């Protein structure tokens, strides 16, 4: 069962169990600009605050062996299955044969190759960003700029928790044409790291969206996601959620 | 009229829910309650499941 762990003096962290998902439906009627963001980190499978020794290779990249973080059709059926829409980060591989991995990385920011953890796969070393409409693939981004990272060495990562986010826009409140604006750094979609991943810091990140973005779409979505979903498939590491938020801009 | 911009300056929002879980007690949790903001239910209750 998931639990809340105290990191430092004040950070209440939700620690998901091994291979546990969190699904939280939302209501945001008439949105034209909807944003979610998380401050996330990893810990090992038994200790709540160990960020080393997490490298792992999983079995074939089916939905249960893939990580999923983003918008999803509400409910606990994993993306990659019939009836599920998903817009977010994953290393699913669109059903291709291969193994998913968690690998050590320096996010091209050093030479130690030990600053971060990065989801990876045989299909794409940088994992990917997926847009699935009722399990129909609308877009798959497997470029390095879609990679996300988790702190392994907080002294060099910039903080122990990493910020990732997804911004969806559409031209009217009833439109099914969804465009995603994804943070686009040279070597990642990361939005920064912090040792104070609290609500105030998260809101600032949501409000001040990166100016360097990839514009994905517009794509037709007949089934628009209405839930926030996190699933971490690894057995040697667990996902920690320091904060999460949703923001609907005026329309 | 939609306020629509691709990059740059934040304008304003009419609903949000930001949670750092500071109000949730330490220890096991089986759900997270929803949030109501400005009269709108933003987040509904969360559930967990292991696969």
Tab-separated table of C-alpha atoms in Angstrom:
chain	number	residue	atom	x	y	z
A	1	UNK	CA	0.000	0.000	0.000
A	2	UNK	CA	1.201	3.496	-0.798
A	3	UNK	CA	2.325	5.550	2.159
A	4	UNK	CA	3.431	9.043	3.081
A	5	UNK	CA	7.098	9.446	3.982
A	6	UNK	CA	8.687	12.491	5.596
A	7	UNK	CA	11.625	13.717	3.512
A	8	UNK	CA	13.647	16.257	5.454
A	9	UNK	CA	11.723	18.488	7.832
A	10	UNK	CA	8.521	19.179	5.915
A	11	UNK	CA	8.246	17.279	2.638
A	12	UNK	CA	5.384	14.759	2.859
A	13	UNK	CA	6.072	12.389	-0.022
A	14	UNK	CA	3.671	9.837	-1.432
A	15	UNK	CA	5.676	6.671	-2.022
A	16	UNK	CA	3.926	4.255	-4.339
A	17	UNK	CA	4.440	0.568	-3.747
A	18	UNK	CA	6.384	-1.490	-6.249
A	19	UNK	CA	4.376	-1.606	-9.497
A	20	UNK	CA	1.567	0.453	-8.019
A	21	UNK	CA	-0.513	2.995	-9.940
A	22	UNK	CA	-2.245	6.143	-8.770
A	23	UNK	CA	-5.307	7.328	-10.665
A	24	UNK	CA	-6.972	10.634	-9.821
A	25	UNK	CA	-9.876	11.804	-12.013
A	26	UNK	CA	-10.403	15.515	-12.469
A	27	UNK	CA	-13.185	17.822	-13.596
A	28	UNK	CA	-12.145	20.815	-15.677
A	29	UNK	CA	-15.171	21.779	-17.771
A	30	UNK	CA	-14.581	23.852	-20.862
A	31	UNK	CA	-10.819	23.964	-20.680
A	32	UNK	CA	-8.777	25.482	-23.474
A	33	UNK	CA	-5.450	25.461	-21.629
A	34	UNK	CA	-4.986	22.678	-19.110
A	35	UNK	CA	-1.730	21.924	-17.377
A	36	UNK	CA	-0.526	19.238	-15.016
A	37	UNK	CA	2.838	18.955	-13.359
A	38	UNK	CA	4.558	16.777	-10.802
A	39	UNK	CA	7.617	16.920	-8.651
A	40	UNK	CA	8.835	13.326	-8.727
A	41	UNK	CA	11.742	11.232	-7.555
A	42	UNK	CA	12.705	7.596	-7.135
A	43	UNK	CA	13.741	5.483	-4.212
A	44	UNK	CA	14.689	1.849	-4.011
A	45	UNK	CA	12.231	-0.973	-3.476
A	46	UNK	CA	12.665	-1.261	0.292
A	47	UNK	CA	14.132	1.986	1.619
A	48	UNK	CA	12.155	5.209	1.352
A	49	UNK	CA	15.186	7.392	0.659
A	50	UNK	CA	17.845	5.566	-1.352
A	51	UNK	CA	18.486	6.735	-4.909
A	52	UNK	CA	21.357	4.442	-5.884
A	53	UNK	CA	21.382	0.940	-7.335
A	54	UNK	CA	18.120	1.296	-9.217
A	55	UNK	CA	19.228	0.127	-12.688
A	56	UNK	CA	16.948	-2.585	-14.033
A	57	UNK	CA	15.861	-4.324	-17.219
A	58	UNK	CA	12.290	-5.530	-17.442
A	59	UNK	CA	10.562	-8.079	-19.646
A	60	UNK	CA	8.830	-7.356	-22.916
A	61	UNK	CA	7.444	-3.841	-23.165
A	62	UNK	CA	3.771	-4.604	-22.660
A	63	UNK	CA	1.643	-2.023	-20.812
A	64	UNK	CA	2.354	-3.474	-17.382
A	65	UNK	CA	6.106	-3.378	-17.996
A	66	UNK	CA	6.035	0.283	-19.078
A	67	UNK	CA	5.943	3.454	-17.031
A	68	UNK	CA	3.043	5.853	-17.556
A	69	UNK	CA	2.869	9.405	-16.219
A	70	UNK	CA	0.319	11.823	-17.609
A	71	UNK	CA	-3.323	12.328	-18.551
A	72	UNK	CA	-5.414	9.162	-18.984
A	73	UNK	CA	-8.966	7.953	-19.313
A	74	UNK	CA	-10.150	7.637	-15.721
A	75	UNK	CA	-9.918	4.247	-14.076
A	76	UNK	CA	-7.259	1.690	-13.340
A	77	UNK	CA	-6.987	-0.003	-16.738
A	78	UNK	CA	-3.457	0.651	-17.950
A	79	UNK	CA	-2.867	2.701	-21.085
A	80	UNK	CA	-1.997	0.598	-24.091
A	81	UNK	CA	-5.263	-1.297	-23.632
A	82	UNK	CA	-8.594	-0.928	-25.433
A	83	UNK	CA	-10.714	1.981	-24.303
A	84	UNK	CA	-7.838	4.008	-22.903
A	85	UNK	CA	-6.655	7.412	-24.024
A	86	UNK	CA	-3.325	8.681	-22.759
A	87	UNK	CA	-1.261	11.815	-23.175
A	88	UNK	CA	2.026	11.657	-21.356
A	89	UNK	CA	5.415	10.095	-20.758
A	90	UNK	CA	5.992	6.367	-21.229
A	91	UNK	CA	8.433	3.807	-22.603
A	92	UNK	CA	5.674	1.567	-23.925
A	93	UNK	CA	7.116	1.258	-27.429
A	94	UNK	CA	3.745	1.001	-29.153
A	95	UNK	CA	3.685	-2.755	-28.771
A	96	UNK	CA	7.054	-3.373	-30.422
A	97	UNK	CA	9.227	-6.168	-29.099
A	98	UNK	CA	11.878	-5.008	-26.673
A	99	UNK	CA	12.784	-4.575	-23.061
A	100	UNK	CA	12.170	-1.555	-20.904
A	101	UNK	CA	14.970	-0.346	-18.689
A	102	UNK	CA	15.974	2.155	-16.062
A	103	UNK	CA	19.472	3.408	-16.853
A	104	UNK	CA	22.009	5.713	-15.283
A	105	UNK	CA	22.389	9.031	-17.078
A	106	UNK	CA	23.998	12.428	-16.795
A	107	UNK	CA	21.396	14.068	-19.036
A	108	UNK	CA	24.280	15.223	-21.216
A	109	UNK	CA	25.296	17.537	-18.406
A	110	UNK	CA	28.441	15.831	-17.219
A	111	UNK	CA	30.741	12.868	-17.669
A	112	UNK	CA	30.024	10.771	-14.609
A	113	UNK	CA	26.884	9.193	-16.053
A	114	UNK	CA	25.666	8.980	-12.478
A	115	UNK	CA	23.655	12.134	-11.855
A	116	UNK	CA	20.227	10.893	-12.950
A	117	UNK	CA	18.075	7.876	-13.708
A	118	UNK	CA	16.363	7.751	-17.079
A	119	UNK	CA	13.628	5.387	-18.285
A	120	UNK	CA	14.810	3.715	-21.452
A	121	UNK	CA	13.957	0.843	-23.746
A	122	UNK	CA	15.420	-1.273	-26.530
A	123	UNK	CA	13.179	0.653	-28.907
A	124	UNK	CA	14.226	4.126	-27.824
A	125	UNK	CA	17.031	4.945	-25.395
A	126	UNK	CA	15.191	8.099	-24.384
A	127	UNK	CA	11.775	6.618	-23.654
A	128	UNK	CA	9.070	8.701	-25.246
A	129	UNK	CA	6.020	10.863	-25.118
A	130	UNK	CA	2.779	9.284	-26.274
A	131	UNK	CA	-0.586	10.551	-27.427
A	132	UNK	CA	-3.131	7.713	-27.621
A	133	UNK	CA	-6.783	8.294	-28.470
A	134	UNK	CA	-8.843	5.320	-27.317
A	135	UNK	CA	-5.685	3.249	-27.801
A	136	UNK	CA	-5.117	4.596	-31.322
A	137	UNK	CA	-1.646	6.073	-31.636
A	138	UNK	CA	-1.802	9.747	-32.588
A	139	UNK	CA	1.803	10.633	-31.864
A	140	UNK	CA	4.982	9.078	-30.495
A	141	UNK	CA	8.009	11.204	-29.645
A	142	UNK	CA	11.143	9.121	-29.116
A	143	UNK	CA	13.665	11.916	-29.458
A	144	UNK	CA	16.137	12.799	-26.740
A	145	UNK	CA	14.190	15.987	-26.053
A	146	UNK	CA	11.262	13.854	-24.787
A	147	UNK	CA	13.397	12.139	-22.156
A	148	UNK	CA	12.672	12.688	-18.485
A	149	UNK	CA	15.097	12.186	-15.632
A	150	UNK	CA	14.996	11.405	-11.937
A	151	UNK	CA	17.665	12.479	-9.482
A	152	UNK	CA	20.300	9.889	-8.620
A	153	UNK	CA	22.886	12.262	-7.148
A	154	UNK	CA	20.977	15.314	-5.844
A	155	UNK	CA	24.231	17.218	-5.350
A	156	UNK	CA	24.692	17.226	-9.110
A	157	UNK	CA	21.133	16.974	-10.411
A	158	UNK	CA	20.064	20.371	-9.100
A	159	UNK	CA	17.777	18.985	-6.426
A	160	UNK	CA	16.284	15.728	-5.253
A	161	UNK	CA	12.943	16.112	-7.032
A	162	UNK	CA	12.389	16.714	-10.724
A	163	UNK	CA	9.588	18.731	-12.279
A	164	UNK	CA	7.811	17.395	-15.338
A	165	UNK	CA	4.626	18.716	-16.862
A	166	UNK	CA	2.193	18.485	-19.725
A	167	UNK	CA	0.258	21.387	-21.198
A	168	UNK	CA	-2.744	20.692	-23.424
A	169	UNK	CA	-4.449	23.398	-25.467
A	170	UNK	CA	-7.411	23.374	-27.808
A	171	UNK	CA	-9.027	26.161	-29.816
A	172	UNK	CA	-12.414	26.039	-28.092
A	173	UNK	CA	-13.982	24.408	-25.027
A	174	UNK	CA	-15.804	21.867	-27.212
A	175	UNK	CA	-12.993	21.095	-29.630
A	176	UNK	CA	-11.508	17.606	-29.854
A	177	UNK	CA	-8.341	18.918	-31.530
A	178	UNK	CA	-5.661	18.704	-28.850
A	179	UNK	CA	-2.186	20.169	-29.065
A	180	UNK	CA	0.475	19.491	-26.444
A	181	UNK	CA	3.168	21.990	-25.552
A	182	UNK	CA	6.025	19.997	-24.096
A	183	UNK	CA	9.048	21.463	-22.395
A	184	UNK	CA	11.928	21.174	-24.811
A	185	UNK	CA	15.401	21.400	-23.381
A	186	UNK	CA	18.312	20.311	-25.539
A	187	UNK	CA	18.506	16.874	-24.011
A	188	UNK	CA	15.294	16.398	-22.103
A	189	UNK	CA	11.737	17.431	-21.360
A	190	UNK	CA	12.702	18.126	-17.743
A	191	UNK	CA	11.437	21.394	-16.278
A	192	UNK	CA	13.960	21.640	-13.461
A	193	UNK	CA	15.018	20.101	-10.163
A	194	UNK	CA	14.484	21.361	-6.630
A	195	UNK	CA	15.087	20.578	-2.975
A	196	UNK	CA	11.846	22.392	-2.119
A	197	UNK	CA	9.261	20.582	-4.263
A	198	UNK	CA	6.296	22.069	-2.410
A	199	UNK	CA	3.004	23.505	-3.619
A	200	UNK	CA	4.369	27.024	-3.974
A	201	UNK	CA	7.260	25.908	-6.142
A	202	UNK	CA	5.004	23.666	-8.198
A	203	UNK	CA	2.464	26.413	-8.846
A	204	UNK	CA	5.238	28.695	-10.018
A	205	UNK	CA	6.334	25.992	-12.448
A	206	UNK	CA	2.808	25.536	-13.759
A	207	UNK	CA	2.243	29.242	-14.216
A	208	UNK	CA	5.603	29.999	-15.783
A	209	UNK	CA	5.546	27.431	-18.526
A	210	UNK	CA	8.853	26.986	-20.372
A	211	UNK	CA	9.223	29.239	-23.371
A	212	UNK	CA	11.129	26.537	-25.220
A	213	UNK	CA	8.540	23.932	-26.158
A	214	UNK	CA	7.785	21.271	-28.724
A	215	UNK	CA	4.357	21.725	-30.261
A	216	UNK	CA	2.774	18.302	-30.755
A	217	UNK	CA	-0.398	18.376	-32.807
A	218	UNK	CA	-3.148	19.228	-33.160
A	219	UNK	CA	-4.444	15.674	-33.077
A	220	UNK	CA	-8.039	14.463	-32.980
A	221	UNK	CA	-9.145	12.974	-29.690
A	222	UNK	CA	-12.552	11.320	-29.716
A	223	UNK	CA	-12.032	10.305	-26.100
A	224	UNK	CA	-10.390	13.062	-24.115
A	225	UNK	CA	-8.426	12.017	-21.013
A	226	UNK	CA	-10.008	13.027	-17.717
A	227	UNK	CA	-7.681	11.661	-15.088
A	228	UNK	CA	-4.138	12.068	-13.843
A	229	UNK	CA	-2.241	8.798	-13.791
A	230	UNK	CA	1.132	7.575	-12.532
A	231	UNK	CA	2.464	4.035	-12.804
A	232	UNK	CA	6.022	2.846	-12.250
A	233	UNK	CA	6.651	-0.738	-13.468
A	234	UNK	CA	10.044	-1.436	-11.966
A	235	UNK	CA	10.723	-3.865	-9.117
A	236	UNK	CA	13.963	-2.340	-7.807
A	237	UNK	CA	12.640	1.212	-7.533
A	238	UNK	CA	9.484	3.032	-6.501
A	239	UNK	CA	8.020	6.321	-7.617
A	240	UNK	CA	7.777	9.167	-5.103
A	241	UNK	CA	5.353	12.033	-5.654
A	242	UNK	CA	6.325	15.177	-3.787
A	243	UNK	CA	3.595	17.369	-5.221
A	244	UNK	CA	1.190	17.359	-8.114
A	245	UNK	CA	-1.143	19.925	-9.523
A	246	UNK	CA	-3.578	20.803	-12.222
A	247	UNK	CA	-4.284	24.256	-13.535
A	248	UNK	CA	-7.014	25.411	-15.902
A	249	UNK	CA	-6.477	28.796	-17.430
A	250	UNK	CA	-9.243	31.270	-18.093
A	251	UNK	CA	-11.251	30.818	-21.244
B	1	UNK	CA	-13.482	34.074	-26.400
B	2	UNK	CA	-10.578	31.820	-25.698
B	3	UNK	CA	-7.377	33.258	-24.359
B	4	UNK	CA	-4.868	31.270	-26.314
B	5	UNK	CA	-1.141	31.555	-26.303
B	6	UNK	CA	1.636	29.209	-27.198
B	7	UNK	CA	4.525	30.411	-25.111
B	8	UNK	CA	5.440	33.178	-22.753
B	9	UNK	CA	3.697	35.005	-20.006
B	10	UNK	CA	1.200	33.475	-17.638
B	11	UNK	CA	-2.140	35.287	-17.668
B	12	UNK	CA	-4.525	33.983	-15.052
B	13	UNK	CA	-6.393	30.866	-14.088
B	14	UNK	CA	-9.907	30.151	-12.963
B	15	UNK	CA	-9.333	26.818	-11.272
B	16	UNK	CA	-6.432	24.867	-9.958
B	17	UNK	CA	-5.530	22.284	-7.408
B	18	UNK	CA	-1.974	22.113	-6.199
B	19	UNK	CA	-1.110	19.658	-3.459
B	20	UNK	CA	2.174	18.899	-1.772
B	21	UNK	CA	0.490	16.444	0.615
B	22	UNK	CA	1.584	18.398	3.678
B	23	UNK	CA	-1.865	17.906	5.158
B	24	UNK	CA	-1.790	14.132	4.754
B	25	UNK	CA	-0.614	12.211	7.795
B	26	UNK	CA	2.507	10.102	7.588
B	27	UNK	CA	1.943	6.400	7.114
B	28	UNK	CA	-0.177	4.186	4.913
B	29	UNK	CA	-2.800	5.713	2.656
B	30	UNK	CA	-5.451	3.981	0.597
B	31	UNK	CA	-6.898	7.019	-1.126
B	32	UNK	CA	-6.520	10.762	-1.538
B	33	UNK	CA	-9.612	12.877	-1.173
B	34	UNK	CA	-10.622	15.307	-3.879
B	35	UNK	CA	-10.354	19.077	-3.927
B	36	UNK	CA	-12.992	21.710	-4.532
B	37	UNK	CA	-11.718	25.060	-5.770
B	38	UNK	CA	-13.885	28.098	-6.404
B	39	UNK	CA	-16.940	25.887	-6.173
B	40	UNK	CA	-15.688	23.468	-8.795
B	41	UNK	CA	-14.578	19.956	-8.022
B	42	UNK	CA	-11.156	19.818	-9.596
B	43	UNK	CA	-9.578	16.605	-8.390
B	44	UNK	CA	-11.825	13.724	-7.409
B	45	UNK	CA	-10.701	11.012	-5.018
B	46	UNK	CA	-7.600	9.104	-6.057
B	47	UNK	CA	-7.235	5.361	-5.980
B	48	UNK	CA	-4.272	3.022	-6.050
B	49	UNK	CA	-3.719	-0.400	-7.559
B	50	UNK	CA	-0.768	-2.737	-7.889
B	51	UNK	CA	-0.181	-4.672	-11.100
